[in-house]
Amino acid sequence: MRNDHIKTELPGPNARAMIARDAEVISPSYPRDYPFAMSHGRGSEVWDVDGNRFLDFAAGIAVCATGHAHPQVVAAVQQAAGKFLHISSDYWHEEMVGLGERIARVAPMGEPAMSFFCQSGTEAVEGALKLARYITRRPRFIGFLGGFHGRTMGSLSFTSSKYTQQLGFAPTMPGVTHVPYPNPYRPLFAGADQGKAVLDYIRMLFERSVPAAEVAAILVEPIQGEGGYLVPPDGFLAGLRKLCDEHGILLIFDEVQSGVGRTGKMFACEHWGVAPDIMTLAKGLGSGLPIGAVVAKKSLMEQWKRGAHGNTYGGNPIACAAANATLDLVVGGFKDNAANAGAHFMARLAELARDYPCIGEVRGKGLMIGMELIESDDAKTPARALCDAVITRTFHNGLLLLSCGVSTIRFMPPLNVRVEQIDEAIALLKASLDEALRGEA
Ligand SMILES: Cc1ncc(COP(=O)(O)O)c(C=O)c1O
């Protein structure tokens, strides 16, 4: 079912020409799935360089929280750019302080919070790890299989959603022990409560091979993103909190993907009422301008001595202006839209799942939704090729999507997506599933 707005073959002639130029001068390492060459965007819609219009339910990998080119964000960026482009984090300015205040007002720590600004999620994770080591003076960490935390050497030591992220880069930072992330759909442990089983496993590690007194922090995504949009069982995050408190370990929530309203609450951890010691943000925070943040309990971050951690671009005025406008919009209603539109989306996908046995599970919170595809063999075998084919077909039909995990399609539209756009996406998805199941590539 071709969307009426797709007017050329895909990729069209202009996209083909751009992609050919790119192949000569741009690194081939970027994991690109299909040939979309962007011209411009508005809200949840984007146009390619051949004039074809698509619904964007990938949102720049969950970044465009306020949609493309939101007028309030664009105005804030223009205003800031007219004043000064850069001064460095060695000085003070209103946009940076204002952003710290806004984050402190919504931070889930349950006590005063401070922020350190950087440019990306991976740098936010690096900062969080450094803060944890600095405060505890302990060498070890616990991370989770399937986690994604970035690609610099520290964050990469935790990243494990695909082996290709690690292949060729060893050795990474020593001292990181991975444990399974609880997945009730694919239980690894006997018994019903996968969360409790993982907590018991960590306790066993503490007794046998990883002395708890040497562990600085546990780094975890409150909802696992790149690893498959996995929602942990109730009680799991609270259990981690308790474990950390018992052993003086810091709890770091990586909310780079799940934070800033994406799940219908400001931060995903609020679904379970569990407070981290340190939290990382990026992606949706700047609506597309590159900004990341390490947010920590004030009692912890104020222990960082002058010069212990710093950067050149952190708190860049334009990125901060975009983030201030974004937070105002998210707090002012987009978060609630994510909850309501997300509930509608989940209900529509659940309807679809009743008709398609290849849909193994639909899961998520707010507008962070995963749909896992399986083979029809009664063993819940991940349908990797089908997942890739559906994503190719949705592109040709006018809907941008991305995958995660092994065979999960993820839906992460802008937080201000409209219900009629979700319904349009469902129709395109259904047609694409039919085409992929018929073997159309
Ligand atoms: C949970 C999480 N942490 C960290 C990162 C790394 O962020 P960036 O790509 O901005 O470095 C990502 C990126 O997908 C992420 O999903």
Coordinates of C-alpha atoms and ligand atoms in Angstrom, one line a residue:
M1 CA 0.0 0.0 0.0
R2 CA 1.9 3.0 -1.2
N3 CA 1.2 6.2 0.8
D4 CA -0.3 8.8 -1.6
H5 CA 2.5 11.1 -0.6
I6 CA 5.2 8.8 -2.1
K7 CA 5.6 10.2 -5.6
T8 CA 8.8 8.7 -7.0
E9 CA 10.5 5.3 -6.9
L10 CA 12.5 5.0 -3.7
P11 CA 15.2 6.1 -3.5
G12 CA 14.3 8.9 -6.0
P13 CA 16.9 10.4 -8.3
N14 CA 18.0 13.1 -6.0
A15 CA 18.4 10.7 -3.0
R16 CA 20.4 8.3 -5.2
A17 CA 22.8 11.0 -6.3
M18 CA 23.3 12.2 -2.7
I19 CA 23.9 8.6 -1.4
A20 CA 26.5 8.1 -4.2
R21 CA 28.4 11.3 -3.1
D22 CA 28.2 10.2 0.5
A23 CA 29.7 6.8 -0.3
E24 CA 32.9 8.5 -1.4
V25 CA 33.5 10.7 1.6
I26 CA 31.5 9.6 4.7
S27 CA 32.4 6.7 7.0
P28 CA 30.6 3.4 6.1
S29 CA 30.4 2.5 9.8
Y30 CA 27.0 4.3 10.3
P31 CA 24.4 1.5 10.7
R32 CA 21.9 2.8 8.1
D33 CA 18.9 0.6 7.3
Y34 CA 17.2 2.2 4.2
P35 CA 17.9 5.1 1.8
F36 CA 16.0 8.1 3.3
A37 CA 17.7 11.4 2.4
M38 CA 16.1 14.2 4.3
S39 CA 15.0 17.6 2.9
H40 CA 12.9 19.0 5.8
G41 CA 10.4 18.1 8.5
R42 CA 7.4 19.4 10.4
G43 CA 6.0 17.7 13.5
S44 CA 5.8 14.0 12.9
E45 CA 6.2 14.3 9.1
V46 CA 9.4 14.5 7.0
W47 CA 10.1 15.0 3.3
D48 CA 12.9 13.6 1.3
V49 CA 15.0 15.3 -1.3
D50 CA 12.6 14.1 -4.1
G51 CA 9.5 15.6 -2.5
N52 CA 8.2 12.3 -1.0
R53 CA 6.5 12.7 2.4
F54 CA 6.9 10.1 5.2
L55 CA 5.5 9.7 8.8
D56 CA 8.6 9.7 11.1
F57 CA 8.1 7.2 13.9
A58 CA 11.8 6.9 14.5
A59 CA 12.2 10.6 15.3
G60 CA 16.0 10.6 14.7
I61 CA 16.4 7.6 17.1
A62 CA 14.0 9.0 19.8
V63 CA 15.5 12.4 19.7
C64 CA 12.9 14.7 18.1
A65 CA 10.8 14.9 21.2
T66 CA 8.9 18.0 20.1
G67 CA 8.7 16.9 16.5
H68 CA 10.6 18.4 13.6
A69 CA 11.2 22.2 13.7
H70 CA 8.8 23.0 16.5
P71 CA 8.3 26.8 16.2
Q72 CA 8.9 27.4 19.9
V73 CA 12.2 25.4 19.8
V74 CA 13.3 27.1 16.5
A75 CA 12.5 30.5 18.0
A76 CA 14.6 29.8 21.1
V77 CA 17.5 28.6 19.0
Q78 CA 17.3 31.6 16.7
Q79 CA 17.2 34.0 19.6
A80 CA 20.2 32.4 21.4
A81 CA 22.2 32.2 18.1
G82 CA 21.6 35.9 17.6
K83 CA 23.3 36.6 21.0
F84 CA 26.4 34.4 21.0
L85 CA 27.2 30.9 19.6
H86 CA 29.7 29.8 22.3
I87 CA 31.6 31.0 25.4
S88 CA 32.6 27.6 27.0
S89 CA 31.7 26.0 30.3
D90 CA 34.4 28.1 32.0
Y91 CA 31.9 31.0 32.1
W92 CA 28.3 31.6 33.2
H93 CA 25.2 32.3 31.2
E94 CA 21.5 32.3 31.6
E95 CA 20.6 29.4 29.2
M96 CA 22.9 27.0 31.1
V97 CA 21.8 28.0 34.6
G98 CA 18.2 28.1 33.6
L99 CA 18.5 24.6 32.2
G100 CA 20.1 23.3 35.4
E101 CA 17.2 24.9 37.4
R102 CA 14.6 23.3 35.1
I103 CA 16.2 19.8 35.4
A104 CA 16.5 20.2 39.2
R105 CA 12.7 20.9 39.4
V106 CA 11.8 17.7 37.7
A107 CA 14.7 15.4 38.6
P108 CA 13.5 12.1 40.2
M109 CA 16.1 11.9 43.0
G110 CA 13.7 13.0 45.7
E111 CA 16.3 15.5 46.9
P112 CA 18.1 18.5 45.3
A113 CA 20.0 17.7 42.1
M114 CA 22.8 19.1 40.1
S115 CA 23.7 18.8 36.4
F116 CA 26.9 18.5 34.3
F117 CA 26.3 19.2 30.6
C118 CA 28.0 17.5 27.6
Q119 CA 27.0 16.8 24.0
S120 CA 25.8 13.2 23.8
G121 CA 24.5 10.2 25.6
T122 CA 27.8 8.4 25.5
E123 CA 29.5 11.4 27.2
A124 CA 26.8 11.6 29.8
V125 CA 27.4 7.9 30.6
E126 CA 31.2 8.5 30.8
G127 CA 30.6 11.4 33.2
A128 CA 28.3 9.3 35.3
L129 CA 30.9 6.5 35.5
K130 CA 33.6 8.9 36.4
L131 CA 31.5 10.5 39.1
A132 CA 30.7 7.1 40.6
R133 CA 34.3 6.1 40.7
Y134 CA 35.4 9.5 42.0
I135 CA 33.0 9.4 44.9
T136 CA 33.3 5.7 45.9
R137 CA 36.9 5.2 44.9
R138 CA 35.8 1.7 43.9
P139 CA 37.0 0.0 40.7
R140 CA 34.1 -2.3 39.6
F141 CA 30.7 -1.9 37.9
I142 CA 27.7 -4.0 37.1
G143 CA 26.0 -3.6 33.7
F144 CA 23.3 -5.5 31.8
L145 CA 23.4 -7.8 28.7
G146 CA 21.4 -6.1 26.0
G147 CA 22.2 -2.6 27.4
F148 CA 23.3 0.2 25.1
H149 CA 25.2 3.1 26.7
G150 CA 27.4 4.5 23.9
R151 CA 30.5 3.8 22.0
T152 CA 33.4 5.5 23.8
M153 CA 35.7 3.1 25.6
G154 CA 34.1 3.5 29.0
S155 CA 30.5 3.4 27.9
L156 CA 31.4 0.7 25.3
S157 CA 32.5 -1.6 28.1
F158 CA 28.8 -1.8 29.1
T159 CA 27.2 -1.7 25.6
S160 CA 26.1 -5.2 24.6
S161 CA 22.9 -5.0 22.5
K162 CA 24.8 -6.3 19.5
Y163 CA 28.2 -8.0 19.4
T164 CA 29.2 -5.8 16.3
Q165 CA 29.5 -2.8 18.7
Q166 CA 32.3 -4.6 20.5
L167 CA 33.9 -6.5 17.6
G168 CA 37.4 -5.2 16.9
F169 CA 37.7 -2.8 19.9
A170 CA 38.8 -5.0 22.8
P171 CA 40.1 -4.5 25.4
T172 CA 37.6 -2.0 26.8
M173 CA 37.5 -0.7 30.4
P174 CA 38.2 -3.5 32.9
G175 CA 36.0 -4.1 35.9
V176 CA 32.6 -4.4 34.2
T177 CA 30.5 -7.5 34.9
H178 CA 27.4 -8.0 32.8
V179 CA 24.2 -9.7 34.2
P180 CA 21.0 -10.6 32.3
Y181 CA 18.3 -8.0 32.0
P182 CA 15.0 -9.5 33.2
N183 CA 12.8 -10.5 30.3
P184 CA 9.5 -12.1 31.2
Y185 CA 8.7 -12.9 27.5
R186 CA 12.0 -14.9 27.2
P187 CA 12.7 -16.1 30.7
L188 CA 16.3 -17.2 31.4
F189 CA 15.7 -18.4 34.9
A190 CA 13.3 -21.0 36.3
G191 CA 10.3 -19.6 38.2
A192 CA 8.0 -16.8 37.4
D193 CA 9.7 -13.6 38.7
Q194 CA 12.6 -12.9 36.4
G195 CA 13.4 -9.6 38.2
K196 CA 13.9 -11.5 41.5
A197 CA 15.9 -14.1 39.8
V198 CA 18.3 -11.5 38.3
L199 CA 18.6 -9.9 41.8
D200 CA 19.5 -13.3 43.3
Y201 CA 22.1 -13.8 40.5
I202 CA 23.7 -10.5 41.4
R203 CA 23.8 -11.5 45.1
M204 CA 25.4 -14.8 44.1
L205 CA 28.1 -12.8 42.1
F206 CA 28.7 -10.6 45.2
E207 CA 29.3 -13.8 47.2
R208 CA 31.5 -15.6 44.7
S209 CA 33.4 -13.4 42.3
V210 CA 32.6 -9.7 42.4
P211 CA 33.1 -8.3 45.9
A212 CA 30.3 -5.8 46.5
A213 CA 32.6 -3.6 48.5
E214 CA 34.6 -3.0 45.3
V215 CA 31.5 -2.1 43.2
A216 CA 31.1 1.6 42.5
A217 CA 27.8 1.5 40.7
I218 CA 25.1 -0.5 38.9
L219 CA 24.3 1.1 35.5
V220 CA 20.9 0.2 34.1
E221 CA 18.3 1.4 31.7
P222 CA 14.9 1.6 33.5
I223 CA 13.4 0.4 30.2
Q224 CA 16.0 -1.3 28.0
G225 CA 16.1 0.5 24.7
E226 CA 18.4 -0.8 21.9
G227 CA 18.3 -4.2 23.5
G228 CA 14.6 -4.7 22.6
Y229 CA 12.4 -2.1 24.4
L230 CA 12.2 -4.4 27.4
V231 CA 10.0 -3.3 30.3
P232 CA 11.3 -4.8 33.6
P233 CA 9.0 -6.6 35.9
D234 CA 7.5 -4.6 38.8
G235 CA 9.8 -4.7 41.8
F236 CA 13.0 -5.1 39.8
L237 CA 14.2 -1.5 40.0
A238 CA 13.2 -1.3 43.7
G239 CA 15.2 -4.5 44.3
L240 CA 18.2 -3.0 42.6
R241 CA 17.8 0.1 44.8
K242 CA 17.7 -2.0 48.0
L243 CA 20.8 -4.0 46.8
C244 CA 22.7 -0.8 46.2
D245 CA 21.8 0.7 49.6
E246 CA 22.8 -2.5 51.4
H247 CA 26.3 -2.3 49.9
G248 CA 27.0 1.4 49.5
I249 CA 26.8 1.0 45.7
L250 CA 25.5 3.9 43.6
L251 CA 22.5 3.3 41.3
I252 CA 22.8 5.0 37.8
F253 CA 19.7 5.1 35.6
D254 CA 20.5 5.6 32.0
E255 CA 17.5 7.6 30.8
V256 CA 19.1 8.8 27.6
Q257 CA 16.4 7.1 25.5
S258 CA 13.6 6.7 28.0
G259 CA 13.8 10.1 29.7
V260 CA 12.2 13.5 29.0
G261 CA 8.6 12.5 28.7
R262 CA 9.1 9.6 26.2
T263 CA 7.3 7.0 28.4
G264 CA 4.4 9.4 29.5
K265 CA 6.2 10.3 32.7
M266 CA 9.1 12.7 32.9
F267 CA 11.5 9.8 33.5
A268 CA 10.8 6.1 33.1
C269 CA 11.9 5.3 36.6
E270 CA 8.9 7.2 37.9
H271 CA 6.6 4.4 36.7
W272 CA 8.0 2.4 39.6
G273 CA 8.8 5.3 42.0
V274 CA 12.5 4.4 42.3
A275 CA 15.1 7.1 42.6
P276 CA 18.6 6.8 41.2
D277 CA 21.7 8.4 42.7
I278 CA 22.8 9.5 39.2
M279 CA 20.9 9.8 35.9
T280 CA 22.0 10.3 32.3
L281 CA 20.1 12.3 29.8
A282 CA 20.5 13.2 26.1
K283 CA 18.5 12.4 23.0
G284 CA 15.0 14.1 23.6
L285 CA 16.5 16.7 25.9
G286 CA 17.5 19.1 23.1
S287 CA 14.9 18.1 20.4
G288 CA 17.8 17.4 18.1
L289 CA 20.5 19.9 19.2
P290 CA 23.4 17.9 20.6
I291 CA 23.2 18.0 24.4
G292 CA 23.6 15.4 27.2
A293 CA 23.5 15.7 31.0
V294 CA 24.8 13.9 34.0
V295 CA 22.2 14.6 36.7
A296 CA 23.1 13.6 40.3
K297 CA 22.0 14.1 43.8
K298 CA 23.5 17.4 44.9
S299 CA 25.1 15.7 47.9
L300 CA 27.1 13.6 45.4
M301 CA 27.9 16.0 42.6
E302 CA 29.1 18.7 44.9
Q303 CA 31.9 16.4 45.9
W304 CA 33.5 16.8 42.5
K305 CA 36.4 19.2 43.1
R306 CA 37.2 22.0 40.6
G307 CA 38.8 20.6 37.5
A308 CA 37.8 17.0 38.2
H309 CA 35.6 16.9 35.1
G310 CA 35.0 19.4 32.4
N311 CA 34.7 20.1 28.7
T312 CA 34.7 22.9 26.1
Y313 CA 31.2 22.7 24.7
G314 CA 29.2 21.6 27.7
G315 CA 26.3 24.1 28.3
N316 CA 26.5 25.5 24.8
P317 CA 24.0 28.3 24.8
I318 CA 22.1 27.2 21.6
A319 CA 21.8 23.6 22.8
C320 CA 20.7 24.8 26.2
A321 CA 18.1 27.1 24.7
A322 CA 16.7 24.2 22.7
A323 CA 16.6 22.1 25.8
N324 CA 14.9 24.8 27.8
A325 CA 12.2 25.2 25.2
T326 CA 11.9 21.4 24.9
L327 CA 11.4 21.0 28.7
D328 CA 8.8 23.7 28.8
L329 CA 6.8 21.9 26.0
V330 CA 7.3 18.5 27.5
V331 CA 6.2 19.6 31.0
G332 CA 3.5 21.8 29.6
G333 CA 1.6 18.9 27.9
F334 CA 3.7 16.7 25.5
K335 CA 4.4 14.3 28.3
D336 CA 0.7 13.8 28.9
N337 CA 0.2 13.4 25.1
A338 CA 2.8 10.7 25.2
A339 CA 0.8 8.9 27.8
N340 CA -2.6 9.2 26.0
A341 CA -1.4 8.8 22.4
G342 CA 0.8 5.9 23.6
A343 CA -2.2 4.1 25.2
H344 CA -4.1 4.5 21.9
F345 CA -1.1 3.2 20.0
M346 CA -0.6 0.2 22.3
A347 CA -4.3 -0.7 22.0
R348 CA -4.2 -0.5 18.1
L349 CA -1.0 -2.7 18.1
A350 CA -2.7 -5.2 20.5
E351 CA -5.6 -5.4 18.0
L352 CA -3.1 -6.1 15.2
A353 CA -1.4 -8.8 17.3
R354 CA -4.7 -10.7 17.5
D355 CA -4.7 -11.1 13.7
Y356 CA -1.0 -11.7 13.1
P357 CA 0.6 -14.8 14.9
C358 CA 4.0 -13.4 13.9
I359 CA 3.6 -10.6 16.5
G360 CA 4.9 -12.3 19.6
E361 CA 4.6 -9.4 22.1
V362 CA 3.7 -5.7 22.1
R363 CA 5.3 -3.9 25.1
G364 CA 6.3 -0.5 26.3
K365 CA 5.2 2.6 28.1
G366 CA 3.9 5.9 26.6
L367 CA 5.6 6.4 23.2
M368 CA 8.4 3.9 23.8
I369 CA 6.7 0.8 22.3
G370 CA 8.3 -2.4 20.9
M371 CA 6.6 -5.1 18.8
E372 CA 8.6 -8.3 18.8
L373 CA 8.2 -10.5 15.7
I374 CA 8.5 -14.3 15.9
E375 CA 8.5 -17.3 13.5
S376 CA 5.4 -19.5 13.4
D377 CA 7.2 -22.5 15.0
D378 CA 5.8 -22.5 18.5
A379 CA 9.3 -21.8 19.9
K380 CA 9.0 -18.0 19.8
T381 CA 12.1 -18.0 17.5
P382 CA 12.9 -14.3 16.7
A383 CA 11.9 -13.5 13.1
R384 CA 14.9 -11.4 12.3
A385 CA 14.5 -11.5 8.5
L386 CA 10.8 -10.7 8.7
C387 CA 11.6 -7.7 11.0
D388 CA 14.1 -6.3 8.4
A389 CA 11.6 -6.9 5.6
V390 CA 8.7 -5.1 7.4
I391 CA 11.0 -2.1 8.1
T392 CA 12.0 -2.0 4.4
R393 CA 8.3 -2.2 3.3
T394 CA 7.2 0.5 5.7
F395 CA 9.9 2.8 4.3
H396 CA 8.6 2.1 0.8
N397 CA 5.0 2.8 2.0
G398 CA 5.9 6.1 3.6
L399 CA 6.6 5.3 7.3
L400 CA 10.1 5.5 8.9
L401 CA 10.7 2.9 11.6
L402 CA 13.8 1.3 13.3
S403 CA 14.4 -2.0 14.9
C404 CA 16.0 -3.0 18.2
G405 CA 16.9 -6.2 20.0
V406 CA 16.9 -9.2 17.5
S407 CA 13.5 -8.9 15.9
T408 CA 11.6 -6.0 17.5
I409 CA 10.2 -3.1 15.7
R410 CA 10.2 0.0 17.8
F411 CA 7.8 2.9 17.7
M412 CA 9.2 6.2 19.1
P413 CA 7.4 9.1 17.3
P414 CA 7.6 12.7 18.5
L415 CA 5.8 13.2 21.8
N416 CA 3.3 15.5 20.1
V417 CA 2.3 13.0 17.5
R418 CA -1.5 13.1 16.8
V419 CA -3.9 10.1 17.1
E420 CA -4.8 10.3 13.4
Q421 CA -1.1 10.0 12.5
I422 CA -0.9 6.9 14.7
D423 CA -3.9 5.5 12.9
E424 CA -2.3 6.3 9.5
A425 CA 0.9 4.5 10.7
I426 CA -1.1 1.4 11.8
A427 CA -2.6 1.2 8.3
L428 CA 0.8 1.4 6.7
L429 CA 2.3 -1.1 9.1
K430 CA -0.5 -3.6 8.5
A431 CA -0.1 -3.3 4.7
S432 CA 3.7 -3.7 5.1
L433 CA 3.3 -6.8 7.3
D434 CA 1.1 -8.3 4.6
E435 CA 3.7 -7.5 1.9
A436 CA 6.6 -8.8 4.0
L437 CA 4.8 -12.0 4.8
R438 CA 4.1 -12.5 1.1
G439 CA 7.8 -12.2 0.6
E440 CA 8.0 -8.8 -1.1
A441 CA 11.3 -7.2 -0.3
Ligands
LIG1 C1 20.2 4.3 26.7 C2 21.2 4.9 25.9 N1 22.4 5.4 26.5 C3 23.3 6.0 25.8 C4 23.2 6.2 24.4 C5 24.3 6.8 23.6 O1 23.9 8.1 23.2 P1 24.6 8.9 22.0 O2 24.3 8.1 20.8 O3 24.0 10.2 22.1 O4 26.1 8.9 22.4 C6 22.1 5.7 23.8 C7 21.9 5.8 22.3 O5 21.1 5.2 21.7 C8 21.1 5.1 24.5 O6 19.9 4.6 24.0

